[in-house]
Amino acid sequence: MQLKSLHDVELKGKKVIARFDFNVPLSKTEPREITDTSRIDMAIPTIRLMLEKGVAKITMISHLGRPDGKVDPKYSLEPVAEYLAKKLGMDVILSESAIDNGVKNLLQLPETKLVLLENIRFLPGEEKNDMDLADKLATYGDVYINDAFGAAHRKHSSTFGINNYFKGRAYPGLLMKKEIDSLGALLEKPAKPFVAVIGGAKVSDKIKTIEKMLVLVDTLLIGGAMAYPFLKAKGITVGTSLCSDEDVSLAKQLLQADKGGKIQLPKDHITSLEFGGAPIPCAGQNIPSDQMGLDIGPITIKAYGDHLKTAKTIFWNGPMGLFENKNFAKGTMSIAEIIAGTNSFSVVGGGDSVAAVQQSGMAEKFSHVSSGGGASLEFIEKGELPGVQALKFGVY
Ligand code: 3PG
Ligand code: MG
């Protein structure tokens, strides 16, 4: 079942209750500032479209961080309200709580168009999918719009239960629809060759994604710390690189399952004597016993680049090295540049690789940069998410 486009939904004069994923990173120290506004920026077209369609009011729900059902000023949505107001050039009223009586009053005032409810995870019911909370939230709108793709893998009151009260009146936002359409295209008849690049820290974190990719792709390029357990499983020395026994045994299983020889591993490295220390080029696959691998080397970049240049579909998740440190960023940045230069259908998903693409300044050259971390990987594994299912079929 296809999700309806928000463009085709009649919203004139309607009160909308809308879920967004404004879970943005904030600076650790006061004043708390948003360090990456991408997730809010990606939701702006949905808000603008609703306004153009003549809605009476938009009441916005989001979480921020994991305050565990308790009020914690550190996780207030105040910086988000300020940023939204600046970006939209309109007043955004932040409610004191998502369910206080003040909200009802705000909803009666015709002059307030945009209300942002304070962090929904300040309430203990949210993560328990409490139906009383969902019921209460549902009274704020005639129509429910869910644009929170990044939280669609959560079965919470504002992402899941609330759908129960909007049968035939629940719709995806523009971002939600683009996410599902783009990630869905990877799963349904992707143009071949399909090449995936998987990096990041641990095999155990991404085992299900890797298993799924082995079914979908022609070639699977592995980089980042994730590569070392695979190399070790093949009897190659990895020195002092990050490499747990559990990951080595998972890598061994994956290599055995890879009958088609799809998995490609780094052929050379950039190492160091210590984490984040001076970089040392390591031209061979074996890493000396006193060194740890922290990036892929130039021979690997070239080899991976040759695979990527022939691809018609590319999925990328996870950095190729310690890219936050410029001495170990070349592998990740080169992969970003190579993918950006192809004519393929290219999708990047998952927190760190998205940050790397933003850092490379080439985000707009990708077909789709996912706003989801866990959500994008879970969608790829399962082909569905609870929040999306509920939007399509309701909650029963
Ligand atoms: C995310 O950042 O992954 C989403 O906003 C969901 O947050 P959560 O992982 O805390 O549920
Ligand atoms: Mg998460």
XYZ file of C-alpha atoms and ligand atoms in Angstrom:
408
model
C 0.000 0.000 0.000
C 1.347 3.394 -1.055
C 1.367 6.302 1.343
C -0.653 9.289 0.141
C 1.270 12.452 -0.707
C 0.610 15.436 1.528
C 0.172 17.438 -1.673
C -3.097 15.555 -2.223
C -4.528 16.130 1.252
C -7.171 18.821 1.857
C -6.111 20.857 4.898
C -7.905 24.194 4.574
C -9.147 25.404 7.965
C -7.982 22.194 9.675
C -6.225 21.892 13.007
C -3.253 19.609 12.486
C -1.453 17.585 15.120
C 1.935 16.707 13.639
C 4.804 14.502 14.864
C 8.332 15.516 13.879
C 11.753 14.180 14.788
C 13.448 17.330 16.083
C 15.906 15.185 18.041
C 18.928 17.299 17.091
C 22.384 17.306 18.690
C 22.965 20.142 21.174
C 26.211 21.599 22.494
C 27.176 20.031 25.827
C 27.630 23.364 27.620
C 25.365 26.390 28.166
C 24.071 28.165 26.195
C 22.730 25.034 24.555
C 22.932 25.488 20.824
C 21.900 23.148 18.047
C 25.096 21.792 16.486
C 23.416 20.256 13.428
C 20.028 21.572 12.315
C 19.574 19.086 9.415
C 16.666 17.225 10.963
C 14.687 20.439 11.473
C 15.655 21.760 8.040
C 14.404 18.550 6.444
C 10.973 19.023 8.074
C 10.523 22.654 7.014
C 8.993 21.861 3.580
C 6.213 19.892 5.317
C 5.439 22.804 7.648
C 5.495 25.295 4.776
C 3.188 23.138 2.659
C 0.658 22.844 5.495
C 0.707 26.628 5.920
C 0.270 27.171 2.167
C -2.698 24.837 2.250
C -4.361 27.152 4.760
C -4.344 25.131 7.979
C -5.901 26.824 10.996
C -3.174 25.617 13.343
C -0.252 23.224 13.566
C 0.504 21.650 16.925
C 3.908 19.997 16.716
C 5.102 17.038 18.790
C 8.729 15.911 19.118
C 11.096 14.222 21.490
C 14.645 15.327 22.245
C 17.170 12.972 23.779
C 16.189 10.318 26.285
C 14.897 12.082 29.430
C 13.177 8.842 30.503
C 9.708 10.124 31.304
C 10.917 12.940 33.589
C 11.142 16.703 33.085
C 14.775 17.636 32.515
C 15.503 21.231 31.376
C 18.604 19.955 29.565
C 16.274 18.353 27.036
C 13.839 21.246 26.608
C 12.748 21.920 23.032
C 13.326 25.646 23.579
C 16.311 25.885 21.171
C 14.185 24.073 18.574
C 11.270 26.510 19.009
C 13.662 29.443 18.583
C 15.239 27.957 15.483
C 11.860 27.151 13.912
C 10.620 30.691 14.538
C 13.719 32.171 12.916
C 13.600 29.819 9.954
C 9.867 30.259 9.291
C 9.723 33.946 10.189
C 6.714 33.252 12.431
C 6.006 33.018 16.135
C 6.327 29.523 17.561
C 4.787 29.085 20.996
C 6.417 26.413 23.157
C 3.934 24.859 25.594
C 5.023 24.199 29.159
C 4.079 20.561 28.881
C 2.540 18.457 26.125
C -0.600 17.884 28.192
C -1.113 20.887 30.483
C -4.306 22.938 30.431
C -2.445 25.773 28.781
C -2.367 23.784 25.560
C -6.170 23.812 25.339
C -6.105 27.607 25.705
C -3.421 27.976 23.056
C -5.563 25.918 20.696
C -8.469 28.354 21.102
C -6.380 31.418 20.155
C -6.796 32.039 16.425
C -3.658 34.193 16.233
C -1.272 31.423 17.292
C -0.665 29.311 14.221
C 2.331 27.293 15.378
C 2.490 25.543 18.728
C 5.381 23.282 19.707
C 4.573 20.950 22.571
C 7.391 20.558 25.094
C 9.439 17.327 24.835
C 6.969 14.443 24.682
C 9.454 12.157 26.457
C 9.095 14.278 29.603
C 5.897 12.249 30.036
C 6.218 8.657 31.276
C 3.400 7.448 29.002
C 5.065 8.236 25.684
C 7.549 5.379 25.455
C 4.991 2.945 26.908
C 2.596 3.752 24.074
C 0.085 4.825 26.720
C -3.300 5.116 25.043
C -4.599 7.783 27.449
C -1.750 10.004 26.347
C -2.399 9.174 22.686
C -6.089 9.996 23.218
C -5.222 13.346 24.784
C -2.833 14.288 21.984
C -5.479 13.303 19.460
C -7.858 15.939 20.841
C -5.452 18.636 19.562
C -6.102 18.002 15.885
C -8.641 17.125 13.192
C -5.871 15.499 11.179
C -2.642 13.681 12.188
C 0.493 14.121 10.126
C 3.581 12.078 10.858
C 6.857 13.404 9.455
C 9.044 11.792 12.133
C 10.710 9.101 10.057
C 13.661 9.025 12.479
C 11.311 7.837 15.256
C 9.112 5.557 13.129
C 10.817 2.440 14.518
C 9.439 3.353 17.962
C 6.033 2.132 19.116
C 5.248 5.206 21.192
C 2.027 7.113 21.938
C 2.834 9.949 19.527
C 4.240 7.776 16.731
C 2.059 4.669 17.019
C -0.937 4.667 19.388
C -2.211 8.048 18.240
C -3.029 6.618 14.796
C -5.925 4.782 16.430
C -7.822 8.058 16.696
C -7.314 9.190 13.103
C -8.665 6.418 10.897
C -8.664 7.819 7.363
C -7.273 11.122 8.686
C -3.599 10.195 9.194
C -1.004 11.115 6.571
C 2.758 11.123 6.113
C 4.659 14.392 5.873
C 6.816 15.066 2.820
C 9.993 13.848 4.529
C 8.374 10.629 5.754
C 7.154 9.848 2.254
C 10.514 10.625 0.639
C 12.286 8.389 3.165
C 9.955 5.459 2.557
C 10.036 5.879 -1.220
C 13.858 6.212 -1.379
C 14.743 3.461 1.085
C 11.955 1.315 -0.350
C 13.531 1.621 -3.811
C 16.661 -0.111 -2.459
C 14.558 -3.097 -1.439
C 12.367 -3.377 -4.527
C 14.095 -4.099 -7.833
C 17.136 -1.830 -7.379
C 19.023 -1.120 -10.630
C 22.111 -3.360 -10.853
C 24.942 -3.412 -10.103
C 23.984 -2.558 -6.531
C 26.997 -1.744 -4.328
C 26.778 -1.147 -0.585
C 29.433 0.446 1.590
C 29.165 -0.487 5.261
C 31.416 0.970 7.922
C 31.261 2.005 11.544
C 32.470 0.492 14.746
C 30.964 -2.900 15.439
C 29.851 -5.905 13.384
C 27.385 -6.845 16.144
C 25.559 -3.482 15.789
C 24.918 -4.006 12.108
C 24.770 -7.767 11.669
C 21.158 -7.713 10.431
C 21.868 -4.905 7.968
C 24.883 -6.785 6.610
C 22.892 -10.034 6.272
C 20.160 -8.187 4.376
C 22.698 -6.411 2.167
C 24.302 -9.728 1.221
C 20.954 -10.733 -0.281
C 20.339 -7.435 -2.076
C 23.711 -6.322 -3.437
C 26.305 -7.441 -5.973
C 29.228 -6.083 -3.961
C 29.584 -5.212 -0.274
C 32.518 -2.932 0.574
C 33.490 -3.024 4.236
C 35.433 -0.256 5.979
C 35.870 1.426 9.346
C 36.625 -0.481 12.528
C 34.100 -3.053 11.309
C 36.695 -4.285 8.792
C 39.206 -5.563 11.374
C 37.139 -8.489 12.708
C 36.609 -9.609 9.089
C 40.354 -9.408 8.373
C 41.163 -11.262 11.590
C 38.614 -13.943 10.728
C 40.581 -14.510 7.519
C 43.853 -14.888 9.419
C 45.180 -11.406 8.630
C 46.927 -9.585 11.482
C 45.158 -6.515 12.855
C 47.651 -5.338 15.516
C 45.954 -3.434 18.322
C 42.872 -2.488 16.225
C 39.428 -2.462 17.828
C 38.350 -6.087 17.451
C 36.191 -8.090 19.878
C 36.068 -11.904 19.858
C 32.302 -11.724 19.392
C 32.734 -9.604 16.254
C 35.386 -11.937 14.860
C 33.064 -14.909 15.199
C 30.145 -12.985 13.626
C 32.434 -11.923 10.775
C 33.467 -15.546 10.277
C 29.810 -16.574 9.933
C 29.124 -13.781 7.450
C 32.167 -14.727 5.352
C 30.981 -18.338 5.298
C 27.485 -17.260 4.257
C 28.918 -15.106 1.466
C 28.984 -17.851 -1.164
C 29.035 -15.340 -4.016
C 32.191 -13.614 -2.748
C 30.414 -10.261 -2.487
C 32.327 -9.027 0.567
C 35.371 -6.854 -0.155
C 37.824 -5.921 2.588
C 40.475 -3.183 2.888
C 43.757 -3.926 1.106
C 45.758 -1.263 2.965
C 45.330 1.056 5.927
C 46.269 4.219 7.740
C 47.362 3.169 11.210
C 48.760 4.739 14.353
C 50.627 3.656 17.475
C 47.733 4.990 19.557
C 44.107 6.071 19.123
C 44.179 9.379 17.278
C 48.013 9.506 17.305
C 50.286 10.343 14.347
C 49.122 8.631 11.114
C 51.271 5.855 9.578
C 50.640 4.551 6.035
C 50.395 0.730 6.030
C 50.663 -0.482 2.419
C 49.832 -4.154 3.068
C 46.744 -5.880 4.437
C 48.511 -7.107 7.596
C 48.780 -4.521 10.372
C 51.993 -4.586 12.519
C 51.494 -5.797 16.092
C 52.111 -2.377 17.707
C 49.692 -0.447 15.467
C 45.950 0.030 15.127
C 44.020 0.658 11.935
C 42.134 3.983 11.887
C 41.284 4.520 8.204
C 41.344 2.752 4.852
C 44.427 3.444 2.716
C 44.831 4.775 -0.876
C 44.900 1.328 -2.561
C 41.563 0.496 -0.920
C 40.066 3.884 -1.852
C 41.002 3.208 -5.494
C 39.644 -0.361 -5.445
C 36.379 0.627 -3.715
C 36.085 3.589 -6.094
C 36.301 1.250 -9.113
C 33.357 -0.784 -7.762
C 31.341 2.345 -6.971
C 31.904 3.887 -10.407
C 30.193 0.918 -12.103
C 27.211 0.917 -9.689
C 23.665 1.925 -10.648
C 22.456 1.761 -7.048
C 24.532 2.626 -3.958
C 23.723 2.397 -0.256
C 26.175 3.781 2.261
C 26.095 3.401 6.025
C 28.954 4.078 8.416
C 32.284 5.920 8.091
C 35.487 4.321 6.747
C 37.633 5.488 9.644
C 38.024 7.941 12.495
C 36.774 10.770 10.229
C 36.309 13.267 13.077
C 40.136 13.473 13.118
C 41.469 14.975 9.886
C 44.442 12.573 9.837
C 41.996 9.676 9.446
C 39.222 11.336 7.417
C 40.514 10.750 3.892
C 38.893 7.342 3.397
C 35.446 8.554 4.420
C 35.670 11.850 2.529
C 36.965 10.125 -0.618
C 34.085 7.632 -0.562
C 31.641 10.570 -0.184
C 33.255 12.342 -3.163
C 33.297 9.222 -5.331
C 29.628 8.432 -4.637
C 28.664 12.083 -5.214
C 30.395 11.910 -8.608
C 28.464 8.872 -9.859
C 25.172 8.893 -11.761
C 23.800 6.149 -9.551
C 20.732 6.193 -7.333
C 22.598 6.837 -4.075
C 21.249 6.654 -0.548
C 23.118 7.346 2.672
C 21.589 6.350 5.977
C 22.583 6.255 9.632
C 23.884 8.988 11.940
C 27.676 9.003 11.445
C 27.779 8.598 7.685
C 25.169 11.336 7.335
C 27.370 13.615 9.483
C 30.312 12.721 7.224
C 28.322 13.579 4.096
C 27.274 16.900 5.639
C 30.921 17.558 6.549
C 31.972 16.817 2.957
C 29.521 19.482 1.714
C 28.183 17.105 -0.934
C 24.846 16.099 0.577
C 22.814 17.517 -2.317
C 24.693 15.310 -4.778
C 23.232 12.179 -3.160
C 19.804 10.989 -4.303
C 18.725 10.720 -0.684
C 20.331 11.466 2.683
C 18.231 9.780 5.334
C 17.223 11.633 8.489
C 16.956 8.312 10.291
C 19.654 6.487 12.213
C 18.178 3.334 13.736
C 15.003 3.847 11.716
C 16.710 3.665 8.316
C 18.600 0.483 9.199
C 15.512 -1.159 10.679
C 13.515 -0.251 7.579
C 16.160 -1.882 5.384
C 16.204 -5.024 7.519
C 12.452 -5.455 7.779
C 10.994 -3.461 4.887
C 8.541 -1.885 7.343
C 8.402 0.155 10.551
C 5.690 0.243 13.234
C 5.088 3.981 12.783
C 4.650 3.569 9.043
C 2.429 0.502 9.373
C 0.218 2.391 11.809
C -0.017 5.322 9.414
C -1.111 2.997 6.616
C -3.397 0.638 8.462
C -4.110 2.125 11.900
C -3.473 0.396 15.218
C -5.507 -2.650 16.065
C 17.111 8.943 16.759
O 17.847 9.912 16.898
O 17.532 7.796 16.540
C 15.625 9.183 16.786
O 15.327 10.512 17.056
C 14.994 8.258 17.789
O 15.539 8.483 19.051
P 15.744 7.260 20.047
O 16.823 6.385 19.446
O 16.153 7.873 21.344
O 14.431 6.540 20.120
Mg 18.370 6.200 17.914
